[in-house]
Structures are given as C-alpha cells and as structure tokens.
Amino acid sequence: MTCRRAKVKEVMVPVQIDENTFTVVFAEERLSAEDLSQCKLKTQTCFKNLQKLERKSYLPSVEEPLSVLEGSNAQSVQLLADGTLSERVVPQAGGIVVVNLSGGDFASHDAIIDALYTRLRNAHPNIVAIYTAKTPSFSYSRLVRKTRQTEPEPEPTREVLSTDGFLMVYEQFKFGQADAAELTTAKLDRAAKIENATTDSMQIRLTGAGAQVDLFFLQTQGSWEITGVWFDNQEYYLRHRVHVNQHFSYSCNSWEYYSYDLQKKIVFEEVQLQPFWSTEGETVPTNRFGDAWYCVGFTSGGILSGLFLILIFIIIGSYGIAWMMDIRTMDRFDDPKGKTITVNAAE
C-alpha cells in the first residue's frame, strides 16, 4: 500500500484498518450534511439502510474528499440507469473501488449501497465503505458584516474678509426681491476701510462681482453698534438693533436686511463679524474674533412656552389655595347631656 492510500484510510475513516482492508467509496454527484437530515421519503428518512448501521463514523465537513485518490490505482465503476454497475467489483486485500452514483435519488442509492455492501462484505469481511460526494449540494453563504454610515458631507467653504480694524467670515451672500422664492447669490471677496474724520465711527466697504455692501459702525462707551447698511447705493435697515460689547463679535445664521420700501432684501448666511478699535498704548489683534454675540432674542419660542405653562400652574395653584382657605371648621359641638344645637341657614 502506498503512502497516499494509507492517508486516505487514516484521514477519511478513523477506524482500525490494516494492509488487507478493502475500501469501497460510494460517490454521489452532490451531497451535503443537510441531505442526510432533511431528505424524507413519506415519513421515513431516505437513508434507512445507512441509519441501521451500528458502527459508523460521521465527518460533517470534508473538502474535496475524492482528491486524495488522485494518483492511486483505485478502480472506478459507474452506476448505470438500470441499477447495475459498469464493471464487476471483486474485493481484494488493499484494493480501492470508487462507485460513481449518478441518476436516481438518495433512497434508490441507499438500497443499492446496502445490497452491494452486503455482497462485498460476505466475500471479504475486512472491508471499509465510505459514502461521500464530489461536490456539495448546499451552498454556504458567508456572512460579511459591514458598518453602514452616511457619507460625510463636505464642509462648506466660508469667505474670509479682513482689512485694517475689521474681520468678517460668511458662507453665502444673497440679494433680490423680498418675496422671491430664490435669491441671487453673489461673492464678496474684498474688504476696504473708508477713512473718515472721527475715530469712533468706521465704514467698511465689501465688494465683489456685481455687488457692493457698505457697513457703518459706531463705538459708544465700551460697545459697538451698526448704524447703517447700504447695498448698491441704497440704504437698508435691520429690524433688530445690533449693539454688542466692544470685545465681542456678532454672529448670525441668517442675517437679513430690508430696503425701506420692503421690496428688496439682502442676506448673509453663517456670518460672523467684528470691528476693532485700538486703544492708547495697546495693539488689538485683528486676525481672530472675540467671544460671539448671537442674533437670538431674549423671548424665543421656548421661553414664551415656558412662561405660558408657568402662568397656567400659578392660576391652578391660586384656585386651589383659595378653595382651601374657604374651608371653615366647626366652632360648636353637640353635648349629649345638653340642649341640641340648631344651626341657621345664614350661619
């Protein structure tokens, strides 16, 4: 017996064998472990003869079991359509025979295997039978775990405008009719400081392709405010006054200005700006903003809702306290030995 034949018997069938053992391999075209447990013929299993064997070994997973027979002198026979074999199988010591099962079903193959195995065992008691297949009949899918996450959105670009004593960043600048569904977008890419006679006021001109915005600032007692906004030589106004501490910047998600006839408007989106006034003997850095003062009112929707709920609780509590204070205790009690107390309706 060659080393390859010895490996076939030692690896595929973990039983006690020797050089005189005759090996017969029954090879289906397709077979999997699920077929052995799930194949049913009416109420019985398709492998009733295989199930009756008392001494057997089961290997649930074998990769290419017939590949170990390559290069050996194993005899290969074919199962014909009428249930007979293409060649007669004669058992001999140390021999290997591969019976290729094709056509039919598992139940008929089980009967053929039982009959052939019984005949060969009677002729040569030292025999080992192997039931396997060339390819699996059940495909196993591999579970691959993937983390699902949304693609990160690109960060919007923000324009930075700076000049002597002024710093501003914004995401978009739009202008157009006040009732328009979409506004025209323009890019302001230059900022210039317009010289004036007073030191407490400042004018900044923002220019770009087809757009010009003038901002007027005024410093008053440790704070600064916006006193005017002009767009294309037309004055606009802001409904809410911008009055910020001198060392703070002003930030707003949507900063809107309207013309005085309410027909046009301009919008700065995601804007932050700050004018800088230098003091005597102190140089103020103009390359970074101070703490932000956001454009939110003190009476937002959430605050008004909270005040309304508190008012309701106060009213309910007031009614409850008033009802409890209206409760009167009895000031006279019946004496079983005395005269019966009579209470008038007025009391």
mmCIF file of C-alpha atoms in Angstrom:
data_model
loop_
_atom_site.group_PDB
_atom_site.id
_atom_site.type_symbol
_atom_site.label_atom_id
_atom_site.label_comp_id
_atom_site.label_asym_id
_atom_site.label_seq_id
_atom_site.Cartn_x
_atom_site.Cartn_y
_atom_site.Cartn_z
ATOM 1 C CA MET A 1 0.000 0.000 0.000
ATOM 2 C CA THR A 2 1.364 3.410 -0.931
ATOM 3 C CA CYS A 3 1.563 6.344 1.485
ATOM 4 C CA ARG A 4 -1.251 8.122 -0.353
ATOM 5 C CA ARG A 5 -3.573 5.132 0.019
ATOM 6 C CA ALA A 6 -2.690 4.867 3.675
ATOM 7 C CA LYS A 7 -3.517 8.555 4.128
ATOM 8 C CA VAL A 8 -6.923 8.010 2.527
ATOM 9 C CA LYS A 9 -7.838 5.376 5.062
ATOM 10 C CA GLU A 10 -6.296 7.073 8.083
ATOM 11 C CA VAL A 11 -7.769 10.521 7.436
ATOM 12 C CA MET A 12 -11.178 9.764 5.942
ATOM 13 C CA VAL A 13 -12.146 6.839 8.172
ATOM 14 C CA PRO A 14 -10.891 6.921 11.763
ATOM 15 C CA VAL A 15 -11.244 3.139 12.352
ATOM 16 C CA GLN A 16 -8.802 0.304 12.864
ATOM 17 C CA ILE A 17 -7.556 -0.875 9.432
ATOM 18 C CA ASP A 18 -4.632 -2.813 8.088
ATOM 19 C CA GLU A 19 -2.954 -3.691 4.800
ATOM 20 C CA ASN A 20 -5.639 -6.267 3.962
ATOM 21 C CA THR A 21 -8.581 -3.866 4.255
ATOM 22 C CA PHE A 22 -10.683 -3.470 1.123
ATOM 23 C CA THR A 23 -12.086 0.053 0.644
ATOM 24 C CA VAL A 24 -15.181 0.862 -1.389
ATOM 25 C CA VAL A 25 -16.144 4.527 -1.927
ATOM 26 C CA PHE A 26 -19.715 5.418 -2.922
ATOM 27 C CA ALA A 27 -19.545 8.871 -4.530
ATOM 28 C CA GLU A 28 -22.662 10.930 -5.182
ATOM 29 C CA GLU A 29 -22.583 13.796 -7.655
ATOM 30 C CA ARG A 30 -23.853 16.228 -4.989
ATOM 31 C CA LEU A 31 -24.303 15.653 -1.266
ATOM 32 C CA SER A 32 -24.307 17.760 1.901
ATOM 33 C CA ALA A 33 -24.890 17.195 5.586
ATOM 34 C CA GLU A 34 -28.355 18.779 5.215
ATOM 35 C CA ASP A 35 -29.394 15.993 2.813
ATOM 36 C CA LEU A 36 -28.756 13.339 5.447
ATOM 37 C CA SER A 37 -31.098 15.022 7.930
ATOM 38 C CA GLN A 38 -33.710 16.651 5.680
ATOM 39 C CA CYS A 39 -34.281 14.078 2.920
ATOM 40 C CA LYS A 40 -37.579 12.308 3.662
ATOM 41 C CA LEU A 41 -39.462 9.570 1.817
ATOM 42 C CA LYS A 42 -43.022 9.980 3.055
ATOM 43 C CA THR A 43 -42.488 9.717 6.812
ATOM 44 C CA GLN A 44 -39.133 7.900 6.782
ATOM 45 C CA THR A 45 -35.634 9.035 6.012
ATOM 46 C CA CYS A 46 -34.148 8.384 2.581
ATOM 47 C CA PHE A 47 -31.174 6.648 4.216
ATOM 48 C CA LYS A 48 -32.932 3.954 6.240
ATOM 49 C CA ASN A 49 -30.281 1.310 5.420
ATOM 50 C CA LEU A 50 -27.447 3.657 6.286
ATOM 51 C CA GLN A 51 -29.219 4.514 9.521
ATOM 52 C CA LYS A 52 -29.350 0.841 10.550
ATOM 53 C CA LEU A 53 -25.557 0.513 10.608
ATOM 54 C CA GLU A 54 -24.325 0.352 14.176
ATOM 55 C CA ARG A 55 -20.644 1.004 13.559
ATOM 56 C CA LYS A 56 -20.099 4.137 11.515
ATOM 57 C CA SER A 57 -18.204 7.418 11.665
ATOM 58 C CA TYR A 58 -19.518 10.802 10.546
ATOM 59 C CA LEU A 59 -17.445 13.713 9.238
ATOM 60 C CA PRO A 60 -19.724 16.762 8.739
ATOM 61 C CA SER A 61 -17.318 18.719 6.532
ATOM 62 C CA VAL A 62 -14.665 17.385 4.144
ATOM 63 C CA GLU A 63 -13.096 19.486 1.394
ATOM 64 C CA GLU A 64 -12.690 17.613 -1.913
ATOM 65 C CA PRO A 65 -12.670 14.095 -0.435
ATOM 66 C CA LEU A 66 -12.003 12.371 -3.775
ATOM 67 C CA SER A 67 -8.904 14.460 -4.476
ATOM 68 C CA VAL A 68 -6.845 12.225 -2.163
ATOM 69 C CA LEU A 69 -7.440 9.312 -4.565
ATOM 70 C CA GLU A 70 -5.682 11.046 -7.440
ATOM 71 C CA GLY A 71 -2.591 9.117 -8.478
ATOM 72 C CA SER A 72 -3.718 5.885 -6.821
ATOM 73 C CA ASN A 73 -4.678 2.636 -8.574
ATOM 74 C CA ALA A 74 -8.300 2.889 -7.442
ATOM 75 C CA GLN A 75 -10.841 1.171 -9.675
ATOM 76 C CA SER A 76 -13.674 3.434 -10.858
ATOM 77 C CA VAL A 77 -17.045 1.966 -11.800
ATOM 78 C CA GLN A 78 -20.251 3.693 -12.887
ATOM 79 C CA LEU A 79 -23.813 3.053 -11.762
ATOM 80 C CA LEU A 80 -25.935 2.502 -14.872
ATOM 81 C CA ALA A 81 -29.537 3.599 -15.411
ATOM 82 C CA ASP A 82 -30.875 0.070 -14.836
ATOM 83 C CA GLY A 83 -29.241 -0.094 -11.403
ATOM 84 C CA THR A 84 -26.292 -2.285 -12.410
ATOM 85 C CA LEU A 85 -22.596 -1.436 -12.376
ATOM 86 C CA SER A 86 -20.472 -0.842 -15.462
ATOM 87 C CA GLU A 87 -17.872 -3.336 -14.155
ATOM 88 C CA ARG A 88 -17.966 -6.176 -11.717
ATOM 89 C CA VAL A 89 -16.446 -5.322 -8.351
ATOM 90 C CA VAL A 90 -14.203 -8.039 -6.947
ATOM 91 C CA PRO A 91 -12.968 -7.338 -3.401
ATOM 92 C CA GLN A 92 -9.302 -7.872 -2.743
ATOM 93 C CA ALA A 93 -6.937 -7.073 0.101
ATOM 94 C CA GLY A 94 -5.683 -3.466 -0.017
ATOM 95 C CA GLY A 95 -7.856 -2.578 -3.010
ATOM 96 C CA ILE A 96 -9.874 0.623 -3.513
ATOM 97 C CA VAL A 97 -13.018 0.861 -5.639
ATOM 98 C CA VAL A 98 -14.934 4.086 -6.341
ATOM 99 C CA VAL A 99 -18.594 3.578 -7.250
ATOM 100 C CA ASN A 100 -19.911 6.700 -9.008
ATOM 101 C CA LEU A 101 -23.614 7.115 -8.243
ATOM 102 C CA SER A 102 -25.459 9.123 -10.881
ATOM 103 C CA GLY A 103 -29.146 9.400 -11.642
ATOM 104 C CA GLY A 104 -31.930 8.259 -9.383
ATOM 105 C CA ASP A 105 -32.466 9.579 -5.881
ATOM 106 C CA PHE A 106 -30.966 9.110 -2.460
ATOM 107 C CA ALA A 107 -33.454 6.390 -1.486
ATOM 108 C CA SER A 108 -32.633 4.203 -4.500
ATOM 109 C CA HIS A 109 -28.917 4.769 -3.989
ATOM 110 C CA ASP A 110 -29.289 3.774 -0.346
ATOM 111 C CA ALA A 111 -30.811 0.435 -1.399
ATOM 112 C CA ILE A 112 -28.064 -0.176 -3.995
ATOM 113 C CA ILE A 113 -25.342 0.667 -1.469
ATOM 114 C CA ASP A 114 -26.861 -1.712 1.083
ATOM 115 C CA ALA A 115 -27.091 -4.596 -1.404
ATOM 116 C CA LEU A 116 -23.568 -4.091 -2.804
ATOM 117 C CA TYR A 117 -22.019 -3.612 0.628
ATOM 118 C CA THR A 118 -23.671 -6.793 1.919
ATOM 119 C CA ARG A 119 -22.382 -8.814 -1.060
ATOM 120 C CA LEU A 120 -18.841 -7.456 -0.788
ATOM 121 C CA ARG A 121 -18.743 -7.967 2.967
ATOM 122 C CA ASN A 122 -19.799 -11.580 2.618
ATOM 123 C CA ALA A 123 -16.993 -12.095 0.098
ATOM 124 C CA HIS A 124 -14.365 -10.097 2.033
ATOM 125 C CA PRO A 125 -15.197 -9.383 5.702
ATOM 126 C CA ASN A 126 -12.281 -6.934 6.150
ATOM 127 C CA ILE A 127 -13.994 -4.045 4.340
ATOM 128 C CA VAL A 128 -14.499 -0.310 4.856
ATOM 129 C CA ALA A 129 -17.240 1.604 2.994
ATOM 130 C CA ILE A 130 -17.186 5.394 2.504
ATOM 131 C CA TYR A 131 -20.227 7.413 1.443
ATOM 132 C CA THR A 132 -19.346 10.860 0.117
ATOM 133 C CA ALA A 133 -19.828 13.166 -2.889
ATOM 134 C CA LYS A 134 -17.846 15.070 -5.483
ATOM 135 C CA THR A 135 -19.409 18.480 -4.753
ATOM 136 C CA PRO A 136 -21.718 19.811 -2.010
ATOM 137 C CA SER A 137 -25.405 20.237 -2.795
ATOM 138 C CA PHE A 138 -25.849 23.088 -0.347
ATOM 139 C CA SER A 139 -24.039 26.390 -0.842
ATOM 140 C CA TYR A 140 -22.967 28.102 2.347
ATOM 141 C CA SER A 141 -23.071 31.860 2.262
ATOM 142 C CA ARG A 142 -20.502 33.784 4.211
ATOM 143 C CA LEU A 143 -21.823 36.469 6.495
ATOM 144 C CA VAL A 144 -19.951 39.696 5.986
ATOM 145 C CA ARG A 145 -20.530 42.473 8.467
ATOM 146 C CA LYS A 146 -20.279 45.990 7.172
ATOM 147 C CA THR A 147 -20.717 49.180 9.065
ATOM 148 C CA ARG A 148 -23.345 51.360 7.477
ATOM 149 C CA GLN A 149 -22.797 55.038 7.780
ATOM 150 C CA THR A 150 -23.684 58.035 5.752
ATOM 151 C CA GLU A 151 -21.052 59.673 3.678
ATOM 152 C CA PRO A 152 -19.688 62.738 5.441
ATOM 153 C CA GLU A 153 -20.948 65.906 3.854
ATOM 154 C CA PRO A 154 -18.250 68.235 2.589
ATOM 155 C CA GLU A 155 -17.575 71.211 4.783
ATOM 156 C CA PRO A 156 -18.993 74.401 3.252
ATOM 157 C CA THR A 157 -16.399 76.940 2.252
ATOM 158 C CA ARG A 158 -16.542 80.260 4.075
ATOM 159 C CA GLU A 159 -15.247 83.506 2.684
ATOM 160 C CA VAL A 160 -12.855 85.466 4.901
ATOM 161 C CA LEU A 161 -12.738 89.252 4.540
ATOM 162 C CA SER A 162 -10.275 91.305 6.535
ATOM 163 C CA THR A 163 -8.802 94.759 6.487
ATOM 164 C CA ASP A 164 -7.317 97.200 8.953
ATOM 165 C CA GLY A 165 -9.551 97.044 12.051
ATOM 166 C CA PHE A 166 -12.156 94.652 10.626
ATOM 167 C CA LEU A 167 -12.658 90.887 10.293
ATOM 168 C CA MET A 168 -15.577 89.025 8.760
ATOM 169 C CA VAL A 169 -16.417 85.497 7.579
ATOM 170 C CA TYR A 170 -19.570 84.351 5.813
ATOM 171 C CA GLU A 171 -20.823 81.355 3.867
ATOM 172 C CA GLN A 172 -23.145 82.951 1.296
ATOM 173 C CA PHE A 173 -24.381 86.400 0.337
ATOM 174 C CA LYS A 174 -27.740 86.701 -1.449
ATOM 175 C CA PHE A 175 -29.854 89.572 -2.682
ATOM 176 C CA GLY A 176 -33.090 90.064 -4.600
ATOM 177 C CA GLN A 177 -36.784 90.739 -4.218
ATOM 178 C CA ALA A 178 -38.185 90.222 -0.730
ATOM 179 C CA ASP A 179 -40.947 87.868 -1.919
ATOM 180 C CA ALA A 180 -38.781 85.892 -4.374
ATOM 181 C CA ALA A 181 -38.555 82.125 -3.930
ATOM 182 C CA GLU A 182 -34.833 82.148 -4.709
ATOM 183 C CA LEU A 183 -32.350 84.959 -4.290
ATOM 184 C CA THR A 184 -29.332 85.775 -6.426
ATOM 185 C CA THR A 185 -26.013 84.661 -4.965
ATOM 186 C CA ALA A 186 -23.005 86.971 -5.175
ATOM 187 C CA LYS A 187 -19.459 86.644 -3.920
ATOM 188 C CA LEU A 188 -17.903 89.419 -1.876
ATOM 189 C CA ASP A 189 -14.164 88.858 -1.856
ATOM 190 C CA ARG A 190 -12.646 92.237 -0.937
ATOM 191 C CA ALA A 191 -12.939 94.479 2.105
ATOM 192 C CA ALA A 192 -11.654 98.035 2.412
ATOM 193 C CA LYS A 193 -11.786 100.596 5.194
ATOM 194 C CA ILE A 194 -13.079 104.024 4.171
ATOM 195 C CA GLU A 195 -11.280 106.783 6.044
ATOM 196 C CA ASN A 196 -13.444 109.271 7.938
ATOM 197 C CA ALA A 197 -12.879 112.241 10.233
ATOM 198 C CA THR A 198 -13.972 110.693 13.551
ATOM 199 C CA THR A 199 -12.217 107.931 15.467
ATOM 200 C CA ASP A 200 -15.397 106.477 16.950
ATOM 201 C CA SER A 201 -17.019 105.639 13.622
ATOM 202 C CA MET A 202 -15.935 103.212 10.911
ATOM 203 C CA GLN A 203 -17.062 102.471 7.363
ATOM 204 C CA ILE A 204 -16.216 99.143 5.714
ATOM 205 C CA ARG A 205 -16.878 98.540 2.021
ATOM 206 C CA LEU A 206 -17.329 94.961 0.796
ATOM 207 C CA THR A 207 -17.052 94.489 -2.952
ATOM 208 C CA GLY A 208 -17.317 91.601 -5.356
ATOM 209 C CA ALA A 209 -18.615 90.637 -8.786
ATOM 210 C CA GLY A 210 -21.663 92.842 -9.344
ATOM 211 C CA ALA A 211 -22.246 93.661 -5.664
ATOM 212 C CA GLN A 212 -21.162 96.296 -3.149
ATOM 213 C CA VAL A 213 -22.095 96.473 0.540
ATOM 214 C CA ASP A 214 -21.206 99.337 2.904
ATOM 215 C CA LEU A 215 -21.275 98.751 6.667
ATOM 216 C CA PHE A 216 -21.241 101.656 9.141
ATOM 217 C CA PHE A 217 -20.098 101.078 12.741
ATOM 218 C CA LEU A 218 -20.074 103.338 15.783
ATOM 219 C CA GLN A 219 -18.236 102.883 19.069
ATOM 220 C CA THR A 220 -20.080 104.150 22.156
ATOM 221 C CA GLN A 221 -18.957 103.672 25.779
ATOM 222 C CA GLY A 222 -17.333 100.244 25.578
ATOM 223 C CA SER A 223 -19.602 98.797 22.895
ATOM 224 C CA TRP A 224 -20.122 98.990 19.167
ATOM 225 C CA GLU A 225 -23.223 99.050 17.010
ATOM 226 C CA ILE A 226 -24.196 99.012 13.345
ATOM 227 C CA THR A 227 -25.667 102.354 12.356
ATOM 228 C CA GLY A 228 -26.239 101.740 8.664
ATOM 229 C CA VAL A 229 -26.083 99.236 5.813
ATOM 230 C CA TRP A 230 -26.046 100.204 2.142
ATOM 231 C CA PHE A 231 -26.276 97.861 -0.832
ATOM 232 C CA ASP A 232 -25.640 99.188 -4.335
ATOM 233 C CA ASN A 233 -26.009 102.761 -3.048
ATOM 234 C CA GLN A 234 -29.397 102.032 -1.447
ATOM 235 C CA GLU A 235 -29.925 102.103 2.306
ATOM 236 C CA TYR A 236 -31.266 99.011 4.066
ATOM 237 C CA TYR A 237 -32.393 98.522 7.633
ATOM 238 C CA LEU A 238 -32.339 95.709 10.193
ATOM 239 C CA ARG A 239 -35.428 95.063 12.260
ATOM 240 C CA HIS A 240 -33.372 94.214 15.338
ATOM 241 C CA ARG A 241 -30.686 96.556 16.567
ATOM 242 C CA VAL A 242 -27.109 95.245 16.636
ATOM 243 C CA HIS A 243 -25.437 96.571 19.789
ATOM 244 C CA VAL A 244 -22.518 94.452 21.040
ATOM 245 C CA ASN A 245 -19.803 94.707 23.667
ATOM 246 C CA GLN A 246 -16.601 96.205 22.298
ATOM 247 C CA HIS A 247 -14.599 92.982 22.719
ATOM 248 C CA PHE A 248 -17.314 90.704 21.305
ATOM 249 C CA SER A 249 -18.059 89.648 17.743
ATOM 250 C CA TYR A 250 -21.508 89.373 16.190
ATOM 251 C CA SER A 251 -22.628 86.002 14.775
ATOM 252 C CA CYS A 252 -25.834 85.039 12.988
ATOM 253 C CA ASN A 253 -27.088 82.094 10.926
ATOM 254 C CA SER A 254 -29.223 84.253 8.650
ATOM 255 C CA TRP A 255 -28.555 87.999 8.826
ATOM 256 C CA GLU A 256 -31.232 89.845 6.829
ATOM 257 C CA TYR A 257 -31.587 93.493 5.840
ATOM 258 C CA TYR A 258 -34.588 95.009 4.034
ATOM 259 C CA SER A 259 -34.959 98.104 1.926
ATOM 260 C CA TYR A 260 -37.164 100.823 3.371
ATOM 261 C CA ASP A 261 -39.949 100.054 0.895
ATOM 262 C CA LEU A 262 -39.753 96.341 1.885
ATOM 263 C CA GLN A 263 -39.359 95.330 -1.757
ATOM 264 C CA LYS A 264 -35.754 94.114 -1.630
ATOM 265 C CA LYS A 265 -33.568 92.332 0.857
ATOM 266 C CA ILE A 266 -30.016 91.095 1.345
ATOM 267 C CA VAL A 267 -28.995 88.043 3.353
ATOM 268 C CA PHE A 268 -25.693 86.957 4.882
ATOM 269 C CA GLU A 269 -25.704 83.257 5.829
ATOM 270 C CA GLU A 270 -23.470 81.896 8.604
ATOM 271 C CA VAL A 271 -21.864 85.276 9.149
ATOM 272 C CA GLN A 272 -19.567 86.497 11.902
ATOM 273 C CA LEU A 273 -18.005 89.950 12.002
ATOM 274 C CA GLN A 274 -16.221 92.291 14.378
ATOM 275 C CA PRO A 275 -14.767 95.790 14.093
ATOM 276 C CA PHE A 276 -11.676 96.568 16.152
ATOM 277 C CA TRP A 277 -10.781 99.878 17.782
ATOM 278 C CA SER A 278 -7.285 100.249 19.129
ATOM 279 C CA THR A 279 -6.791 101.922 22.487
ATOM 280 C CA GLU A 280 -3.890 104.069 23.569
ATOM 281 C CA GLY A 281 -0.749 102.040 24.098
ATOM 282 C CA GLU A 282 -2.459 98.757 23.176
ATOM 283 C CA THR A 283 -2.468 96.917 19.882
ATOM 284 C CA VAL A 284 -5.624 94.949 19.228
ATOM 285 C CA PRO A 285 -5.137 91.734 17.160
ATOM 286 C CA THR A 286 -7.438 91.691 14.141
ATOM 287 C CA ASN A 287 -6.821 88.122 12.981
ATOM 288 C CA ARG A 288 -9.256 86.382 15.325
ATOM 289 C CA PHE A 289 -12.721 87.002 16.721
ATOM 290 C CA GLY A 290 -13.659 87.706 20.284
ATOM 291 C CA ASP A 291 -16.461 85.881 22.070
ATOM 292 C CA ALA A 292 -19.557 85.609 19.876
ATOM 293 C CA TRP A 293 -22.790 87.508 20.498
ATOM 294 C CA TYR A 294 -25.501 85.530 18.709
ATOM 295 C CA CYS A 295 -28.513 87.034 16.983
ATOM 296 C CA VAL A 296 -31.158 85.432 19.192
ATOM 297 C CA GLY A 297 -33.813 87.351 21.055
ATOM 298 C CA PHE A 298 -34.405 87.092 24.771
ATOM 299 C CA THR A 299 -38.022 85.991 24.230
ATOM 300 C CA SER A 300 -37.709 82.996 21.952
ATOM 301 C CA GLY A 301 -40.467 80.471 21.302
ATOM 302 C CA GLY A 302 -39.212 78.131 24.009
ATOM 303 C CA ILE A 303 -39.092 80.895 26.613
ATOM 304 C CA LEU A 304 -42.629 82.051 25.780
ATOM 305 C CA SER A 305 -43.919 78.464 26.023
ATOM 306 C CA GLY A 306 -42.277 78.057 29.419
ATOM 307 C CA LEU A 307 -43.760 81.320 30.701
ATOM 308 C CA PHE A 308 -47.210 80.285 29.470
ATOM 309 C CA LEU A 309 -47.013 76.939 31.304
ATOM 310 C CA ILE A 310 -45.827 78.654 34.483
ATOM 311 C CA LEU A 311 -48.782 81.050 34.253
ATOM 312 C CA ILE A 312 -51.216 78.125 33.984
ATOM 313 C CA PHE A 313 -49.672 76.449 37.050
ATOM 314 C CA ILE A 314 -49.923 79.715 39.019
ATOM 315 C CA ILE A 315 -53.623 80.073 38.151
ATOM 316 C CA ILE A 316 -54.378 76.463 39.133
ATOM 317 C CA GLY A 317 -52.422 76.842 42.371
ATOM 318 C CA SER A 318 -54.202 80.100 43.206
ATOM 319 C CA TYR A 319 -57.607 78.469 42.780
ATOM 320 C CA GLY A 320 -56.559 75.558 44.963
ATOM 321 C CA ILE A 321 -55.254 77.793 47.738
ATOM 322 C CA ALA A 322 -58.428 79.921 47.595
ATOM 323 C CA TRP A 323 -60.626 76.835 47.935
ATOM 324 C CA MET A 324 -58.609 75.536 50.890
ATOM 325 C CA MET A 325 -58.835 78.904 52.651
ATOM 326 C CA ASP A 326 -62.630 78.843 52.243
ATOM 327 C CA ILE A 327 -62.955 75.692 54.375
ATOM 328 C CA ARG A 328 -64.489 76.507 57.804
ATOM 329 C CA THR A 329 -64.125 74.333 60.869
ATOM 330 C CA MET A 330 -66.981 73.777 63.338
ATOM 331 C CA ASP A 331 -66.965 76.131 66.319
ATOM 332 C CA ARG A 332 -69.837 74.458 68.215
ATOM 333 C CA PHE A 333 -70.316 70.804 69.125
ATOM 334 C CA ASP A 334 -73.296 68.780 70.391
ATOM 335 C CA ASP A 335 -73.436 67.963 74.088
ATOM 336 C CA PRO A 336 -75.316 64.691 74.689
ATOM 337 C CA LYS A 337 -76.476 65.997 78.105
ATOM 338 C CA GLY A 338 -77.326 69.477 76.929
ATOM 339 C CA LYS A 339 -79.643 71.154 74.506
ATOM 340 C CA THR A 340 -79.494 70.253 70.799
ATOM 341 C CA ILE A 341 -77.615 72.800 68.684
ATOM 342 C CA THR A 342 -79.663 74.424 65.969
ATOM 343 C CA VAL A 343 -77.712 75.911 63.038
ATOM 344 C CA ASN A 344 -79.437 78.528 60.920
ATOM 345 C CA ALA A 345 -79.011 78.664 57.157
ATOM 346 C CA ALA A 346 -77.314 82.051 57.465
ATOM 347 C CA GLU A 347 -74.542 80.535 59.541
#
